[in-house]
PDB file of C-alpha atoms in Angstrom:
ATOM      1  CA  MET A 250       8.373  -6.829   3.753  1.00  0.00           C
ATOM      2  CA  VAL A 251       5.075  -5.033   3.208  1.00  0.00           C
ATOM      3  CA  ILE A 252       4.586  -1.348   4.075  1.00  0.00           C
ATOM      4  CA  PRO A 253       1.238   0.078   5.221  1.00  0.00           C
ATOM      5  CA  GLY A 254      -0.558   3.027   3.696  1.00  0.00           C
ATOM      6  CA  THR A 255      -0.767   6.551   5.071  1.00  0.00           C
ATOM      7  CA  GLY A 256      -2.463   6.530   8.462  1.00  0.00           C
ATOM      8  CA  SER A 257      -2.564   2.732   8.466  1.00  0.00           C
ATOM      9  CA  ASP A 258      -0.225   0.355  10.277  1.00  0.00           C
ATOM     10  CA  ASP A 259       1.315  -3.081  10.526  1.00  0.00           C
ATOM     11  CA  HIS A 260      -1.869  -4.580  12.027  1.00  0.00           C
ATOM     12  CA  PHE A 261      -3.677  -4.139   8.703  1.00  0.00           C
ATOM     13  CA  VAL A 262      -0.671  -5.399   6.739  1.00  0.00           C
ATOM     14  CA  ARG A 263      -0.605  -8.612   8.775  1.00  0.00           C
ATOM     15  CA  ALA A 264      -4.354  -9.127   8.389  1.00  0.00           C
ATOM     16  CA  VAL A 265      -4.052  -8.787   4.611  1.00  0.00           C
ATOM     17  CA  PHE A 266      -0.749 -10.471   3.753  1.00  0.00           C
ATOM     18  CA  ALA A 267       0.401 -12.892   6.472  1.00  0.00           C
ATOM     19  CA  GLY A 268      -1.823 -15.783   5.405  1.00  0.00           C
ATOM     20  CA  PRO A 269      -1.446 -15.465   1.621  1.00  0.00           C
ATOM     21  CA  LEU A 270       2.335 -15.157   1.869  1.00  0.00           C
ATOM     22  CA  ALA A 271       2.622 -18.116   4.225  1.00  0.00           C
ATOM     23  CA  ALA A 272       0.629 -20.184   1.732  1.00  0.00           C
ATOM     24  CA  VAL A 273       3.395 -19.742  -0.846  1.00  0.00           C
ATOM     25  CA  GLY A 274       6.295 -20.144   1.586  1.00  0.00           C
ATOM     26  CA  PHE A 275       7.124 -16.564   2.539  1.00  0.00           C
ATOM     27  CA  ARG A 276       7.376 -15.075   6.029  1.00  0.00           C
ATOM     28  CA  LEU A 277       5.846 -11.621   6.304  1.00  0.00           C
ATOM     29  CA  VAL A 278       7.847  -8.799   7.844  1.00  0.00           C
ATOM     30  CA  ALA A 279       5.483  -5.972   8.792  1.00  0.00           C
ATOM     31  CA  VAL A 280       7.399  -3.211  10.567  1.00  0.00           C
ATOM     32  CA  PRO A 281       5.254  -0.707  12.493  1.00  0.00           C
ATOM     33  CA  PRO A 282       5.285   2.806  11.030  1.00  0.00           C
ATOM     34  CA  LEU A 283       7.321   5.494  12.775  1.00  0.00           C
ATOM     35  CA  PRO A 284       4.680   8.241  12.976  1.00  0.00           C
ATOM     36  CA  GLY A 285       5.585  11.828  12.227  1.00  0.00           C
ATOM     37  CA  PRO A 286       7.155  13.931   9.474  1.00  0.00           C
ATOM     38  CA  ASP A 287       9.916  11.344   8.856  1.00  0.00           C
ATOM     39  CA  LEU A 288       7.413   8.556   8.146  1.00  0.00           C
ATOM     40  CA  VAL A 289       8.556   7.995   4.549  1.00  0.00           C
ATOM     41  CA  HIS A 290      12.271   7.974   5.390  1.00  0.00           C
ATOM     42  CA  ALA A 291      11.656   5.497   8.217  1.00  0.00           C
ATOM     43  CA  HIS A 292       9.800   3.105   5.902  1.00  0.00           C
ATOM     44  CA  LEU A 293      12.597   3.183   3.325  1.00  0.00           C
ATOM     45  CA  ALA A 294      15.229   2.697   6.026  1.00  0.00           C
ATOM     46  CA  ALA A 295      13.296  -0.303   7.341  1.00  0.00           C
ATOM     47  CA  LEU A 296      13.330  -1.823   3.854  1.00  0.00           C
ATOM     48  CA  ASP A 297      17.105  -1.343   3.718  1.00  0.00           C
ATOM     49  CA  ALA A 298      17.489  -3.068   7.086  1.00  0.00           C
ATOM     50  CA  VAL A 299      15.300  -6.031   6.155  1.00  0.00           C
ATOM     51  CA  ALA A 300      17.034  -6.472   2.798  1.00  0.00           C
ATOM     52  CA  ALA A 301      20.458  -6.450   4.452  1.00  0.00           C
ATOM     53  CA  GLU A 302      19.507  -9.453   6.582  1.00  0.00           C
ATOM     54  CA  ALA A 303      17.376 -11.322   4.053  1.00  0.00           C
ATOM     55  CA  GLU A 304      18.324 -14.834   3.039  1.00  0.00           C
ATOM     56  CA  GLY A 305      16.651 -16.295  -0.016  1.00  0.00           C
ATOM     57  CA  PRO A 306      14.072 -14.631  -2.275  1.00  0.00           C
ATOM     58  CA  LEU A 307      12.878 -11.184  -1.204  1.00  0.00           C
ATOM     59  CA  LEU A 308       9.479  -9.721  -2.020  1.00  0.00           C
ATOM     60  CA  VAL A 309       8.694  -6.117  -1.163  1.00  0.00           C
ATOM     61  CA  GLY A 310       5.327  -4.479  -1.305  1.00  0.00           C
ATOM     62  CA  GLY A 311       2.820  -2.226   0.272  1.00  0.00           C
ATOM     63  CA  VAL A 312      -0.650  -0.776   0.357  1.00  0.00           C
ATOM     64  CA  SER A 313      -1.313   2.673  -1.160  1.00  0.00           C
ATOM     65  CA  LEU A 314       1.645   4.830  -0.027  1.00  0.00           C
ATOM     66  CA  GLY A 315       3.373   1.576   0.893  1.00  0.00           C
ATOM     67  CA  ALA A 316       3.076   0.382  -2.712  1.00  0.00           C
ATOM     68  CA  HIS A 317       4.625   3.638  -3.911  1.00  0.00           C
ATOM     69  CA  LEU A 318       7.546   3.260  -1.495  1.00  0.00           C
ATOM     70  CA  ALA A 319       8.116  -0.397  -2.357  1.00  0.00           C
ATOM     71  CA  ALA A 320       8.406   0.472  -6.037  1.00  0.00           C
ATOM     72  CA  GLU A 321      10.614   3.492  -5.254  1.00  0.00           C
ATOM     73  CA  TRP A 322      12.919   1.315  -3.160  1.00  0.00           C
ATOM     74  CA  ALA A 323      13.077  -1.387  -5.831  1.00  0.00           C
ATOM     75  CA  LEU A 324      14.360   1.163  -8.336  1.00  0.00           C
ATOM     76  CA  ARG A 325      17.641   1.307  -6.386  1.00  0.00           C
ATOM     77  CA  SER A 326      17.765  -2.077  -4.664  1.00  0.00           C
ATOM     78  CA  ARG A 327      17.521  -5.789  -5.394  1.00  0.00           C
ATOM     79  CA  CYS A 328      14.362  -7.782  -4.883  1.00  0.00           C
ATOM     80  CA  ASP A 329      12.668 -10.756  -6.487  1.00  0.00           C
ATOM     81  CA  GLY A 330       9.205  -9.341  -6.874  1.00  0.00           C
ATOM     82  CA  LEU A 331       6.719  -6.647  -5.932  1.00  0.00           C
ATOM     83  CA  LEU A 332       3.330  -6.876  -4.232  1.00  0.00           C
ATOM     84  CA  LEU A 333       1.551  -3.592  -4.964  1.00  0.00           C
ATOM     85  CA  ALA A 334      -1.906  -3.106  -3.486  1.00  0.00           C
ATOM     86  CA  MET A 335      -4.089  -0.102  -4.223  1.00  0.00           C
ATOM     87  CA  PRO A 336      -1.548   2.374  -5.677  1.00  0.00           C
ATOM     88  CA  ALA A 337      -3.001   5.853  -5.326  1.00  0.00           C
ATOM     89  CA  TRP A 338      -1.252   8.004  -7.937  1.00  0.00           C
ATOM     90  CA  CYS A 339       1.640   8.232 -10.409  1.00  0.00           C
ATOM     91  CA  GLY A 340       4.294  10.903 -10.025  1.00  0.00           C
ATOM     92  CA  PRO A 341       3.364  13.988  -7.954  1.00  0.00           C
ATOM     93  CA  PRO A 342       0.272  13.486  -5.768  1.00  0.00           C
ATOM     94  CA  GLY A 343      -1.507  16.641  -6.936  1.00  0.00           C
ATOM     95  CA  ASP A 344      -5.234  16.317  -6.370  1.00  0.00           C
ATOM     96  CA  ALA A 345      -5.329  12.525  -6.333  1.00  0.00           C
ATOM     97  CA  PRO A 346      -8.277  11.441  -4.149  1.00  0.00           C
ATOM     98  CA  ALA A 347      -6.081   9.682  -1.580  1.00  0.00           C
ATOM     99  CA  ALA A 348      -3.793  12.709  -1.233  1.00  0.00           C
ATOM    100  CA  VAL A 349      -6.741  15.053  -0.826  1.00  0.00           C
ATOM    101  CA  ALA A 350      -8.315  12.719   1.736  1.00  0.00           C
ATOM    102  CA  ALA A 351      -5.086  12.535   3.752  1.00  0.00           C
ATOM    103  CA  ARG A 352      -4.604  16.311   3.734  1.00  0.00           C
ATOM    104  CA  THR A 353      -8.214  16.876   4.725  1.00  0.00           C
ATOM    105  CA  SER A 354      -7.950  14.326   7.524  1.00  0.00           C
ATOM    106  CA  ALA A 355      -4.767  15.969   8.811  1.00  0.00           C
ATOM    107  CA  GLU A 356      -6.511  19.351   8.935  1.00  0.00           C
ATOM    108  CA  THR A 357      -9.411  17.793  10.820  1.00  0.00           C
ATOM    109  CA  VAL A 358      -7.047  16.143  13.313  1.00  0.00           C
ATOM    110  CA  LEU A 359      -5.333  19.470  13.974  1.00  0.00           C
ATOM    111  CA  ARG A 360      -8.686  21.192  14.440  1.00  0.00           C
ATOM    112  CA  LEU A 361     -10.667  18.567  16.374  1.00  0.00           C
ATOM    113  CA  GLY A 362      -8.072  16.157  17.737  1.00  0.00           C
ATOM    114  CA  THR A 363      -7.857  12.458  16.903  1.00  0.00           C
ATOM    115  CA  ASN A 364     -11.156  11.475  18.510  1.00  0.00           C
ATOM    116  CA  GLY A 365     -13.027  14.299  16.809  1.00  0.00           C
ATOM    117  CA  ALA A 366     -11.449  13.492  13.457  1.00  0.00           C
ATOM    118  CA  LEU A 367     -12.415   9.850  13.886  1.00  0.00           C
ATOM    119  CA  ARG A 368     -16.033  10.816  14.465  1.00  0.00           C
ATOM    120  CA  VAL A 369     -15.966  12.688  11.156  1.00  0.00           C
ATOM    121  CA  ALA A 370     -14.033  10.033   9.228  1.00  0.00           C
ATOM    122  CA  THR A 371     -16.090   7.074  10.415  1.00  0.00           C
ATOM    123  CA  ALA A 372     -19.549   8.668  10.352  1.00  0.00           C
ATOM    124  CA  GLU A 373     -20.486   7.068   7.026  1.00  0.00           C
ATOM    125  CA  ALA A 374     -17.740   4.449   6.731  1.00  0.00           C
ATOM    126  CA  PRO A 375     -18.495   0.715   6.666  1.00  0.00           C
ATOM    127  CA  GLY A 376     -17.940  -0.978   9.997  1.00  0.00           C
ATOM    128  CA  TRP A 377     -14.709  -2.753   9.018  1.00  0.00           C
ATOM    129  CA  LEU A 378     -13.122   0.478   7.786  1.00  0.00           C
ATOM    130  CA  ALA A 379     -14.215   2.397  10.866  1.00  0.00           C
ATOM    131  CA  THR A 380     -12.579  -0.257  13.037  1.00  0.00           C
ATOM    132  CA  GLU A 381      -9.334  -0.130  11.046  1.00  0.00           C
ATOM    133  CA  LEU A 382      -9.170   3.666  11.116  1.00  0.00           C
ATOM    134  CA  THR A 383      -9.930   3.854  14.825  1.00  0.00           C
ATOM    135  CA  GLY A 384      -7.176   1.420  15.776  1.00  0.00           C
ATOM    136  CA  ALA A 385      -4.526   2.735  13.393  1.00  0.00           C
ATOM    137  CA  TRP A 386      -5.113   6.442  13.981  1.00  0.00           C
ATOM    138  CA  ARG A 387      -4.980   6.025  17.747  1.00  0.00           C
ATOM    139  CA  ARG A 388      -1.772   4.036  17.457  1.00  0.00           C
ATOM    140  CA  HIS A 389      -0.229   6.910  15.484  1.00  0.00           C
ATOM    141  CA  GLY A 390      -0.921   9.086  18.521  1.00  0.00           C
ATOM    142  CA  ARG A 391      -0.044  12.765  18.576  1.00  0.00           C
ATOM    143  CA  ASP A 392       1.968  12.449  15.340  1.00  0.00           C
ATOM    144  CA  LEU A 393      -1.028  11.380  13.249  1.00  0.00           C
ATOM    145  CA  ALA A 394      -1.439  14.677  11.399  1.00  0.00           C
ATOM    146  CA  ASP A 395       2.249  14.819  10.471  1.00  0.00           C
ATOM    147  CA  SER A 396       2.083  11.215   9.246  1.00  0.00           C
ATOM    148  CA  LEU A 397      -0.903  11.982   7.048  1.00  0.00           C
ATOM    149  CA  LEU A 398       0.741  15.081   5.589  1.00  0.00           C
ATOM    150  CA  ALA A 399       4.019  13.262   4.932  1.00  0.00           C
ATOM    151  CA  GLY A 400       2.253  10.535   3.004  1.00  0.00           C
ATOM    152  CA  ALA A 401       0.091  12.964   1.056  1.00  0.00           C
ATOM    153  CA  ALA A 402       3.105  14.994  -0.090  1.00  0.00           C
ATOM    154  CA  HIS A 403       5.379  12.183  -1.279  1.00  0.00           C
ATOM    155  CA  PRO A 404       5.512  11.553  -5.032  1.00  0.00           C
ATOM    156  CA  ALA A 405       4.976   8.068  -6.398  1.00  0.00           C
ATOM    157  CA  PRO A 406       7.157   6.629  -9.152  1.00  0.00           C
ATOM    158  CA  THR A 407       6.274   7.939 -12.594  1.00  0.00           C
ATOM    159  CA  GLU A 408       5.238   5.619 -15.381  1.00  0.00           C
ATOM    160  CA  THR A 409       8.741   6.039 -16.824  1.00  0.00           C
ATOM    161  CA  ASP A 410      10.191   4.951 -13.478  1.00  0.00           C
ATOM    162  CA  LEU A 411       7.898   1.938 -13.344  1.00  0.00           C
ATOM    163  CA  GLY A 412       9.074   0.919 -16.795  1.00  0.00           C
ATOM    164  CA  ARG A 413      12.550   0.328 -15.344  1.00  0.00           C
ATOM    165  CA  LEU A 414      11.323  -2.305 -12.884  1.00  0.00           C
ATOM    166  CA  THR A 415      11.819  -5.664 -14.549  1.00  0.00           C
ATOM    167  CA  VAL A 416      10.951  -7.959 -11.608  1.00  0.00           C
ATOM    168  CA  PRO A 417       7.525  -9.653 -11.561  1.00  0.00           C
ATOM    169  CA  ALA A 418       4.898  -7.406  -9.994  1.00  0.00           C
ATOM    170  CA  GLY A 419       1.533  -8.439  -8.622  1.00  0.00           C
ATOM    171  CA  LEU A 420      -0.980  -5.619  -8.400  1.00  0.00           C
ATOM    172  CA  ALA A 421      -4.258  -5.688  -6.500  1.00  0.00           C
ATOM    173  CA  ALA A 422      -7.008  -3.082  -6.422  1.00  0.00           C
ATOM    174  CA  CYS A 423     -10.612  -2.626  -5.395  1.00  0.00           C
ATOM    175  CA  ARG A 424     -12.520  -1.805  -8.539  1.00  0.00           C
ATOM    176  CA  ASP A 425     -15.141   0.234  -6.644  1.00  0.00           C
ATOM    177  CA  ASP A 426     -12.717   2.240  -4.474  1.00  0.00           C
ATOM    178  CA  PRO A 427     -13.062   5.998  -5.108  1.00  0.00           C
ATOM    179  CA  VAL A 428     -10.004   6.838  -2.981  1.00  0.00           C
ATOM    180  CA  HIS A 429      -7.644   4.454  -4.803  1.00  0.00           C
ATOM    181  CA  PRO A 430      -9.156   4.392  -8.311  1.00  0.00           C
ATOM    182  CA  VAL A 431      -8.619   1.161 -10.189  1.00  0.00           C
ATOM    183  CA  GLU A 432      -7.590   3.257 -13.190  1.00  0.00           C
ATOM    184  CA  VAL A 433      -4.371   4.102 -11.338  1.00  0.00           C
ATOM    185  CA  ALA A 434      -3.613   0.412 -10.828  1.00  0.00           C
ATOM    186  CA  ARG A 435      -4.256  -0.143 -14.525  1.00  0.00           C
ATOM    187  CA  ARG A 436      -1.737   2.583 -15.389  1.00  0.00           C
ATOM    188  CA  TRP A 437       0.823   0.935 -13.116  1.00  0.00           C
ATOM    189  CA  ALA A 438       0.160  -2.468 -14.658  1.00  0.00           C
ATOM    190  CA  ALA A 439       0.554  -1.070 -18.165  1.00  0.00           C
ATOM    191  CA  ALA A 440       3.814   0.698 -17.271  1.00  0.00           C
ATOM    192  CA  LEU A 441       5.491  -2.194 -15.436  1.00  0.00           C
ATOM    193  CA  PRO A 442       7.216  -4.622 -17.850  1.00  0.00           C
ATOM    194  CA  ARG A 443       6.123  -7.767 -15.958  1.00  0.00           C
ATOM    195  CA  ALA A 444       2.890  -7.075 -14.116  1.00  0.00           C
ATOM    196  CA  VAL A 445      -0.477  -8.691 -13.591  1.00  0.00           C
ATOM    197  CA  LEU A 446      -3.435  -6.895 -12.007  1.00  0.00           C
ATOM    198  CA  ARG A 447      -6.226  -8.599 -10.100  1.00  0.00           C
ATOM    199  CA  SER A 448      -9.164  -6.788  -8.535  1.00  0.00           C
ATOM    200  CA  ILE A 449     -11.717  -7.362  -5.799  1.00  0.00           C
ATOM    201  CA  THR A 450     -14.457  -5.210  -4.272  1.00  0.00           C
ATOM    202  CA  LEU A 451     -14.471  -3.184  -1.061  1.00  0.00           C
ATOM    203  CA  GLU A 452     -17.209  -5.436   0.290  1.00  0.00           C
ATOM    204  CA  THR A 453     -14.994  -8.468  -0.292  1.00  0.00           C
ATOM    205  CA  LEU A 454     -12.065  -6.745   1.421  1.00  0.00           C
ATOM    206  CA  GLY A 455     -14.224  -5.875   4.423  1.00  0.00           C
ATOM    207  CA  ALA A 456     -15.483  -9.421   4.794  1.00  0.00           C
ATOM    208  CA  ASP A 457     -12.097 -11.060   4.166  1.00  0.00           C
ATOM    209  CA  PRO A 458      -8.974  -8.867   4.484  1.00  0.00           C
ATOM    210  CA  GLU A 459      -6.812 -11.669   3.070  1.00  0.00           C
ATOM    211  CA  SER A 460      -8.663 -11.346  -0.241  1.00  0.00           C
ATOM    212  CA  LEU A 461      -6.520  -8.315  -1.094  1.00  0.00           C
ATOM    213  CA  GLY A 462      -3.312 -10.124  -0.206  1.00  0.00           C
ATOM    214  CA  ARG A 463      -4.351 -13.218  -2.166  1.00  0.00           C
ATOM    215  CA  ALA A 464      -5.073 -11.082  -5.212  1.00  0.00           C
ATOM    216  CA  ALA A 465      -1.614  -9.495  -5.058  1.00  0.00           C
ATOM    217  CA  VAL A 466       0.205 -12.784  -4.410  1.00  0.00           C
ATOM    218  CA  LEU A 467      -1.662 -14.638  -7.169  1.00  0.00           C
ATOM    219  CA  ALA A 468      -0.966 -11.776  -9.563  1.00  0.00           C
ATOM    220  CA  TRP A 469       2.742 -11.930  -8.667  1.00  0.00           C
ATOM    221  CA  LEU A 470       2.840 -15.676  -9.263  1.00  0.00           C
ATOM    222  CA  ARG A 471       1.240 -15.210 -12.678  1.00  0.00           C
ATOM    223  CA  ALA A 472       3.581 -12.337 -13.544  1.00  0.00           C
ATOM    224  CA  ALA A 473       6.564 -14.548 -12.720  1.00  0.00           C
ATOM    225  CA  LEU A 474       5.527 -17.147 -15.295  1.00  0.00           C
ATOM    226  CA  PRO A 475       6.701 -16.921 -18.905  1.00  0.00           C
ATOM    227  CA  GLY A 476       4.198 -15.857 -21.502  1.00  0.00           C
ATOM    228  CA  PRO A 477       1.919 -12.874 -22.099  1.00  0.00           C
ATOM    229  CA  ARG A 478       0.573 -10.772 -19.285  1.00  0.00           C
ATOM    230  CA  GLU A 479      -3.018 -11.026 -18.228  1.00  0.00           C
ATOM    231  CA  THR A 480      -5.373  -9.006 -16.090  1.00  0.00           C
ATOM    232  CA  GLY A 481      -7.644 -10.927 -13.756  1.00  0.00           C
ATOM    233  CA  TRP A 482     -11.029  -9.622 -12.726  1.00  0.00           C
TER     234      TRP A 482
END
């Protein structure tokens, strides 16, 4: 199961991960977010439900907030690997760029409404990102602001927490992403006992959404092999 980021949804998760996971024999479960203040709890409950019915190997993962929640869940539950794309912070969110962006977007939604906030958010965004934001934010509906605030307030695992996760972890990041700095992914990769990090660019992601999923899946496969860790660029 792969969890979307704050303000994103299962449509993006499927575009990124369905193909790469199918290529290595896994079926993607992408549960739609439950918008509103209980967004985080709903994601974790969905992971519990999927795990209870899973037969065979289980990978859990996510994008941004979803990566944080996948790692948080794995600290108390069994899985066979982690797919962690674009982690946004370690520990409390503080002034991490993604947290600030989510809080600012929530304030704009409350002030201007979803359509007005989209005009602001997409004014200088690349076309692919504008399309993703427009679809996902409208699907969140009237609970969009609460969803954004819930994601922005939730702490990620600390580096000490990550050090307790001994399953193979594939990390993927965009090395030119100012909202999800690649330095955060590097910190996660250094803290996780069995992790490999691979990176792409935002332009590559926009042209081929599966490139992010492939990077995470390939990193997980490499992390699962014996031998020293490596970082792919």
